[in-house]
Tab-separated table of C-alpha atoms in Angstrom:
chain	number	residue	atom	x	y	z
A	65	UNK	CA	-35.802	-19.555	-58.295
A	66	UNK	CA	-37.291	-16.171	-59.138
A	67	UNK	CA	-36.213	-12.928	-57.484
A	68	UNK	CA	-39.261	-12.719	-55.274
A	69	UNK	CA	-38.635	-16.200	-53.914
A	70	UNK	CA	-34.939	-15.418	-53.442
A	71	UNK	CA	-35.785	-12.292	-51.480
A	72	UNK	CA	-38.133	-14.330	-49.309
A	73	UNK	CA	-35.475	-16.947	-48.588
A	74	UNK	CA	-32.840	-14.277	-47.800
A	75	UNK	CA	-35.285	-12.396	-45.585
A	76	UNK	CA	-36.255	-15.572	-43.733
A	77	UNK	CA	-32.591	-16.532	-43.271
A	78	UNK	CA	-31.723	-13.095	-41.869
A	79	UNK	CA	-34.646	-13.306	-39.488
A	80	UNK	CA	-33.496	-16.707	-38.225
A	81	UNK	CA	-29.943	-15.390	-37.758
A	82	UNK	CA	-31.209	-12.366	-35.852
A	83	UNK	CA	-33.062	-14.645	-33.468
A	84	UNK	CA	-30.389	-17.322	-33.126
A	85	UNK	CA	-27.235	-15.238	-32.801
A	86	UNK	CA	-26.568	-13.951	-29.262
A	87	UNK	CA	-27.654	-10.353	-28.814
A	88	UNK	CA	-24.733	-9.813	-26.421
A	89	UNK	CA	-21.119	-10.344	-27.437
A	90	UNK	CA	-18.759	-12.221	-25.154
A	91	UNK	CA	-16.770	-9.206	-23.915
A	92	UNK	CA	-17.874	-5.702	-22.997
A	93	UNK	CA	-16.797	-2.527	-21.278
A	94	UNK	CA	-19.073	-0.052	-19.537
A	95	UNK	CA	-18.925	3.416	-18.016
A	96	UNK	CA	-21.380	4.462	-15.334
A	97	UNK	CA	-22.494	7.076	-12.844
A	98	UNK	CA	-23.042	5.906	-9.283
A	99	UNK	CA	-25.290	6.790	-6.380
A	100	UNK	CA	-23.768	5.331	-3.225
A	101	UNK	CA	-26.187	5.067	-0.292
A	102	UNK	CA	-23.974	2.804	1.806
A	103	UNK	CA	-22.057	5.419	3.827
A	104	UNK	CA	-23.458	7.479	6.682
A	105	UNK	CA	-22.087	8.879	9.929
A	106	UNK	CA	-23.839	10.580	12.862
A	107	UNK	CA	-22.561	13.899	14.179
A	108	UNK	CA	-19.815	13.425	16.768
A	109	UNK	CA	-18.584	16.332	18.866
A	110	UNK	CA	-16.230	16.553	21.796
A	111	UNK	CA	-14.343	13.319	21.100
A	112	UNK	CA	-11.206	13.258	23.268
A	113	UNK	CA	-8.116	13.411	21.046
A	114	UNK	CA	-5.859	11.342	23.373
A	115	UNK	CA	-2.603	12.443	21.735
A	116	UNK	CA	-0.186	10.097	23.497
A	117	UNK	CA	2.965	11.778	22.162
A	118	UNK	CA	1.994	15.157	23.619
A	119	UNK	CA	2.805	16.414	27.123
A	120	UNK	CA	2.814	19.966	28.502
A	121	UNK	CA	4.404	21.538	31.570
A	122	UNK	CA	1.585	22.580	33.924
A	123	UNK	CA	3.830	25.301	35.366
A	124	UNK	CA	3.330	27.193	32.089
A	125	UNK	CA	-0.438	27.432	32.734
A	126	UNK	CA	-1.967	30.451	34.431
A	127	UNK	CA	-2.866	30.608	38.102
A	128	UNK	CA	-1.369	28.563	40.922
A	129	UNK	CA	-0.512	24.931	40.384
A	130	UNK	CA	-2.653	22.885	42.825
A	131	UNK	CA	-0.735	21.120	45.539
A	132	UNK	CA	-0.008	17.511	44.641
A	133	UNK	CA	-0.797	17.930	40.926
A	134	UNK	CA	1.818	16.512	38.579
A	135	UNK	CA	3.680	19.161	36.621
A	136	UNK	CA	3.346	17.019	33.464
A	137	UNK	CA	-0.056	17.015	31.761
A	138	UNK	CA	-0.282	14.342	29.079
A	139	UNK	CA	-2.165	14.400	25.818
A	140	UNK	CA	-4.714	11.998	27.293
A	141	UNK	CA	-5.603	14.583	29.958
A	142	UNK	CA	-5.479	17.752	27.886
A	143	UNK	CA	-8.813	19.172	26.696
A	144	UNK	CA	-8.208	18.649	22.970
A	145	UNK	CA	-11.289	17.475	21.112
A	146	UNK	CA	-12.315	16.356	17.627
A	147	UNK	CA	-15.615	17.176	15.923
A	148	UNK	CA	-17.060	15.400	12.878
A	149	UNK	CA	-20.432	16.711	11.681
A	150	UNK	CA	-22.608	17.121	8.568
A	151	UNK	CA	-21.395	14.027	6.711
A	152	UNK	CA	-22.862	14.257	3.193
A	153	UNK	CA	-22.553	12.388	-0.089
A	154	UNK	CA	-21.097	14.370	-2.961
A	155	UNK	CA	-22.547	14.297	-6.472
A	156	UNK	CA	-19.245	12.955	-7.839
A	157	UNK	CA	-19.335	9.158	-8.229
A	158	UNK	CA	-18.116	7.537	-11.439
A	159	UNK	CA	-16.863	4.130	-12.480
A	160	UNK	CA	-16.745	1.419	-15.078
A	161	UNK	CA	-16.885	-2.293	-15.676
A	162	UNK	CA	-15.362	-5.029	-17.811
A	163	UNK	CA	-17.337	-8.224	-18.265
A	164	UNK	CA	-17.011	-11.555	-20.030
A	165	UNK	CA	-20.324	-12.977	-21.171
A	166	UNK	CA	-21.477	-16.451	-22.254
A	167	UNK	CA	-19.415	-18.279	-19.623
A	168	UNK	CA	-20.810	-21.784	-18.924
A	169	UNK	CA	-22.739	-22.318	-15.689
A	170	UNK	CA	-22.210	-18.817	-14.228
A	171	UNK	CA	-23.084	-16.958	-17.474
A	172	UNK	CA	-20.864	-13.921	-16.845
A	173	UNK	CA	-17.850	-12.668	-14.890
A	174	UNK	CA	-17.623	-8.939	-14.181
A	175	UNK	CA	-15.016	-6.603	-12.690
A	176	UNK	CA	-16.386	-3.161	-11.852
A	177	UNK	CA	-15.140	-0.089	-10.036
A	178	UNK	CA	-16.554	3.062	-8.429
A	179	UNK	CA	-14.850	6.198	-7.149
A	180	UNK	CA	-17.024	8.396	-4.953
A	181	UNK	CA	-16.536	11.418	-2.735
A	182	UNK	CA	-18.124	12.654	0.493
A	183	UNK	CA	-17.396	15.555	2.811
A	184	UNK	CA	-17.997	16.551	6.412
A	185	UNK	CA	-17.040	19.329	8.805
A	186	UNK	CA	-14.006	18.088	10.678
A	187	UNK	CA	-12.324	20.262	13.287
A	188	UNK	CA	-9.892	20.139	16.183
A	189	UNK	CA	-10.755	22.088	19.341
A	190	UNK	CA	-7.659	22.952	21.393
A	191	UNK	CA	-6.857	25.201	24.371
A	192	UNK	CA	-5.085	28.525	23.912
A	193	UNK	CA	-5.035	29.362	27.624
A	194	UNK	CA	-5.485	27.358	30.820
A	195	UNK	CA	-5.733	29.134	34.168
A	196	UNK	CA	-6.088	27.120	37.372
A	197	UNK	CA	-9.027	28.104	39.584
A	198	UNK	CA	-8.226	29.289	43.077
A	199	UNK	CA	-10.000	26.306	44.645
A	200	UNK	CA	-8.534	23.722	42.245
A	201	UNK	CA	-7.378	20.495	43.828
A	202	UNK	CA	-6.458	16.997	42.794
A	203	UNK	CA	-3.517	14.916	41.667
A	204	UNK	CA	-4.591	14.466	38.045
A	205	UNK	CA	-5.435	17.298	35.653
A	206	UNK	CA	-9.015	17.671	34.491
A	207	UNK	CA	-10.729	20.592	32.720
A	208	UNK	CA	-13.010	21.337	35.706
A	209	UNK	CA	-10.074	22.637	37.776
A	210	UNK	CA	-9.279	25.445	35.307
A	211	UNK	CA	-10.734	28.238	33.212
A	212	UNK	CA	-9.975	27.346	29.600
A	213	UNK	CA	-10.093	29.354	26.394
A	214	UNK	CA	-10.374	27.360	23.178
A	215	UNK	CA	-9.676	27.868	19.504
A	216	UNK	CA	-10.730	25.760	16.508
A	217	UNK	CA	-8.687	24.386	13.632
A	218	UNK	CA	-11.080	23.584	10.788
A	219	UNK	CA	-9.755	20.877	8.483
A	220	UNK	CA	-10.918	21.946	5.023
A	221	UNK	CA	-9.720	21.312	1.490
A	222	UNK	CA	-8.127	24.764	1.531
A	223	UNK	CA	-6.317	24.250	4.847
A	224	UNK	CA	-5.049	20.881	3.601
A	225	UNK	CA	-3.573	22.562	0.534
A	226	UNK	CA	-5.817	20.505	-1.753
A	227	UNK	CA	-8.058	21.646	-4.570
A	228	UNK	CA	-11.269	19.992	-5.706
A	229	UNK	CA	-14.293	21.678	-7.306
A	230	UNK	CA	-16.676	19.183	-5.694
A	231	UNK	CA	-15.517	19.337	-2.044
A	232	UNK	CA	-15.063	22.320	0.276
A	233	UNK	CA	-14.913	20.837	3.763
A	234	UNK	CA	-13.055	17.794	5.141
A	235	UNK	CA	-12.779	15.245	2.317
A	236	UNK	CA	-13.637	11.568	2.357
A	237	UNK	CA	-13.081	9.448	-0.764
A	238	UNK	CA	-13.711	5.771	-1.486
A	239	UNK	CA	-12.405	3.676	-4.372
A	240	UNK	CA	-13.809	0.167	-4.689
A	241	UNK	CA	-13.460	-2.847	-6.946
A	242	UNK	CA	-16.158	-5.522	-7.235
A	243	UNK	CA	-15.609	-8.970	-8.748
A	244	UNK	CA	-19.030	-10.453	-9.502
A	245	UNK	CA	-20.230	-13.854	-10.703
A	246	UNK	CA	-23.485	-13.276	-12.607
A	247	UNK	CA	-26.361	-15.539	-13.623
A	248	UNK	CA	-29.098	-14.494	-16.066
A	249	UNK	CA	-32.544	-14.679	-14.478
A	250	UNK	CA	-34.758	-13.640	-17.391
A	251	UNK	CA	-34.247	-12.876	-21.095
A	252	UNK	CA	-36.779	-10.961	-23.178
A	253	UNK	CA	-37.941	-11.535	-25.833
A	254	UNK	CA	-37.065	-15.233	-26.169
A	255	UNK	CA	-34.167	-15.953	-28.549
A	256	UNK	CA	-33.445	-12.271	-29.299
A	257	UNK	CA	-32.505	-11.548	-25.653
A	258	UNK	CA	-32.784	-7.797	-26.095
A	259	UNK	CA	-33.415	-7.281	-22.388
A	260	UNK	CA	-31.600	-9.398	-19.823
A	261	UNK	CA	-32.104	-9.405	-16.078
A	262	UNK	CA	-29.322	-10.867	-13.956
A	263	UNK	CA	-28.315	-11.495	-10.392
A	264	UNK	CA	-25.028	-12.326	-8.759
A	265	UNK	CA	-22.638	-12.014	-5.863
A	266	UNK	CA	-18.949	-11.556	-5.297
A	267	UNK	CA	-16.083	-9.983	-3.393
A	268	UNK	CA	-15.349	-6.290	-2.928
A	269	UNK	CA	-12.138	-4.448	-2.127
A	270	UNK	CA	-12.286	-0.892	-0.768
A	271	UNK	CA	-9.715	1.864	-0.524
A	272	UNK	CA	-10.751	4.924	1.500
A	273	UNK	CA	-9.246	8.033	3.011
A	274	UNK	CA	-9.199	7.982	6.828
A	275	UNK	CA	-11.581	10.088	8.852
A	276	UNK	CA	-10.275	12.791	11.175
A	277	UNK	CA	-9.419	11.003	14.419
A	278	UNK	CA	-6.868	10.957	17.229
A	279	UNK	CA	-5.069	8.097	15.493
A	280	UNK	CA	-4.818	10.075	12.248
A	281	UNK	CA	-3.452	13.181	14.008
A	282	UNK	CA	-1.005	11.057	15.979
A	283	UNK	CA	0.328	9.441	12.792
A	284	UNK	CA	0.484	12.711	10.878
A	285	UNK	CA	2.154	14.961	13.448
A	286	UNK	CA	3.394	12.616	16.175
A	287	UNK	CA	7.021	13.682	15.752
A	288	UNK	CA	6.062	17.347	16.031
A	289	UNK	CA	4.015	16.754	19.192
A	290	UNK	CA	7.128	15.710	21.087
A	291	UNK	CA	8.777	19.104	20.455
A	292	UNK	CA	6.282	21.254	22.412
A	293	UNK	CA	5.883	21.624	26.165
A	294	UNK	CA	3.654	24.678	26.591
A	295	UNK	CA	0.365	26.074	25.290
A	296	UNK	CA	2.000	28.792	23.239
A	297	UNK	CA	3.974	26.246	21.218
A	298	UNK	CA	0.907	24.030	20.931
A	299	UNK	CA	-0.854	26.831	19.094
A	300	UNK	CA	1.992	28.241	17.003
A	301	UNK	CA	3.884	25.026	16.236
A	302	UNK	CA	1.004	22.556	15.867
A	303	UNK	CA	-2.500	23.749	15.113
A	304	UNK	CA	-1.766	27.119	13.527
A	305	UNK	CA	1.057	25.959	11.317
A	306	UNK	CA	0.367	25.329	7.634
A	307	UNK	CA	2.741	22.378	7.265
A	308	UNK	CA	0.772	20.484	9.949
A	309	UNK	CA	-2.294	20.510	7.707
A	310	UNK	CA	-0.010	19.319	4.903
A	311	UNK	CA	1.126	16.437	7.126
A	312	UNK	CA	-2.524	15.499	7.664
A	313	UNK	CA	-3.144	15.716	3.896
A	314	UNK	CA	-0.186	13.398	3.278
A	315	UNK	CA	-1.594	10.925	5.798
A	316	UNK	CA	-4.972	11.062	4.020
A	317	UNK	CA	-3.312	10.027	0.769
A	318	UNK	CA	-1.076	7.417	2.400
A	319	UNK	CA	-3.982	5.595	4.057
A	320	UNK	CA	-6.055	5.739	0.863
A	321	UNK	CA	-3.960	2.780	-0.303
A	322	UNK	CA	-4.924	0.603	2.682
A	323	UNK	CA	-7.272	-2.125	1.477
A	324	UNK	CA	-10.467	-3.298	3.166
A	325	UNK	CA	-12.470	-6.342	2.095
A	326	UNK	CA	-16.132	-7.165	1.808
A	327	UNK	CA	-18.812	-8.897	-0.244
A	328	UNK	CA	-21.807	-7.785	-2.282
A	329	UNK	CA	-25.063	-8.973	-3.817
A	330	UNK	CA	-25.996	-7.740	-7.279
A	331	UNK	CA	-29.215	-7.309	-9.276
A	332	UNK	CA	-29.199	-5.627	-12.665
A	333	UNK	CA	-30.490	-5.381	-16.188
A	334	UNK	CA	-29.066	-4.601	-19.616
A	335	UNK	CA	-30.910	-3.417	-22.711
A	336	UNK	CA	-29.271	-3.925	-26.083
A	337	UNK	CA	-30.787	-4.328	-29.541
A	338	UNK	CA	-29.461	-7.157	-31.749
A	339	UNK	CA	-26.416	-6.243	-33.865
A	340	UNK	CA	-26.016	-2.901	-32.056
A	341	UNK	CA	-22.608	-2.237	-30.416
A	342	UNK	CA	-24.037	-0.106	-27.609
A	343	UNK	CA	-26.283	-1.010	-24.682
A	344	UNK	CA	-27.446	0.580	-21.445
A	345	UNK	CA	-27.419	-1.036	-18.006
A	346	UNK	CA	-28.431	-0.494	-14.396
A	347	UNK	CA	-26.996	-2.284	-11.370
A	348	UNK	CA	-28.073	-2.380	-7.737
A	349	UNK	CA	-25.474	-3.745	-5.325
A	350	UNK	CA	-25.870	-4.334	-1.625
A	351	UNK	CA	-22.440	-3.890	-0.059
A	352	UNK	CA	-21.373	-5.922	2.972
A	353	UNK	CA	-17.936	-4.891	4.310
A	354	UNK	CA	-16.203	-7.486	6.480
A	355	UNK	CA	-15.291	-4.793	9.006
A	356	UNK	CA	-15.308	-1.019	9.501
A	357	UNK	CA	-13.735	0.935	6.658
A	358	UNK	CA	-12.069	3.138	9.281
A	359	UNK	CA	-11.443	1.125	12.479
A	360	UNK	CA	-10.707	4.357	14.372
A	361	UNK	CA	-14.220	5.692	13.687
A	362	UNK	CA	-16.621	2.747	14.074
A	363	UNK	CA	-19.607	5.134	13.885
A	364	UNK	CA	-19.121	5.290	10.099
A	365	UNK	CA	-21.775	2.959	8.646
A	366	UNK	CA	-20.524	1.353	5.439
A	367	UNK	CA	-23.093	-1.275	4.402
A	368	UNK	CA	-25.949	-0.527	2.024
A	369	UNK	CA	-26.971	0.075	-1.567
A	370	UNK	CA	-24.850	1.256	-4.478
A	371	UNK	CA	-26.797	2.123	-7.631
A	372	UNK	CA	-25.075	2.399	-11.024
A	373	UNK	CA	-26.407	3.354	-14.427
A	374	UNK	CA	-24.328	3.513	-17.572
A	375	UNK	CA	-23.539	2.736	-21.176
A	376	UNK	CA	-21.722	-0.385	-22.388
A	377	UNK	CA	-19.702	-1.037	-25.519
A	378	UNK	CA	-19.704	-4.684	-26.619
A	379	UNK	CA	-16.985	-6.436	-28.580
């Protein structure tokens, strides 16, 4: 066989191998940037705090105590309110995936993760002075029977003693893991499989920081609430004290490790040239939580699209 013929045979053989060998290895790892559209929350203002561990002596209020009014005003009756406004998605959302390809029947098994951040303006509105009106009457305290002066405790990253270049206001973070069974829908071109489109579904597990709520405050500072019985202490010992914000920050981190479950649907594509160790991919997942991520704030919507785009290394 002459050299020209040998080169032709070798070239033909290499071409056949390029078409017959799988363009995707059996195991890969990817790193991606995410755009999570699943979370949204309407503005909520004036939500009653209902701090059950708090009670104040009405004799410490200004004015004359109305006849027949109990001298004990509970946290359910006190005008202490929670505001949550301007919920926005932060630019920070990163993650990765590990997948096993060429699995019979289902084609691929994938474990992926995303960590994203949001922020909102969370605040606690509390009274600094309560003075009974001269015509006040009734047996149960309500704000209409008094003239009330309020102050605001804004829950920010700074007040919580936390530092993050991406978030300034009240933080909200979500870490999720998705286990997906994938099936290839289309491979182009035939045999080479440079571009693959796939679909799938699977289970999701979410970990998220709690939103500012009466339940969160109660858990964070419940023991401290039992030590005050007048408005002065409420201001100096609770809402104006730095370690109270630290207690709330600790509760944020503690509840981050509470798991929530859900499901998801997945559509995606991966582009990878034959024999190249690097490919690029995009994924679109529709997330379906099995319940609210924060049961204390059902207004937080948590179903919707998560878009990921990244680079994969194949082994």
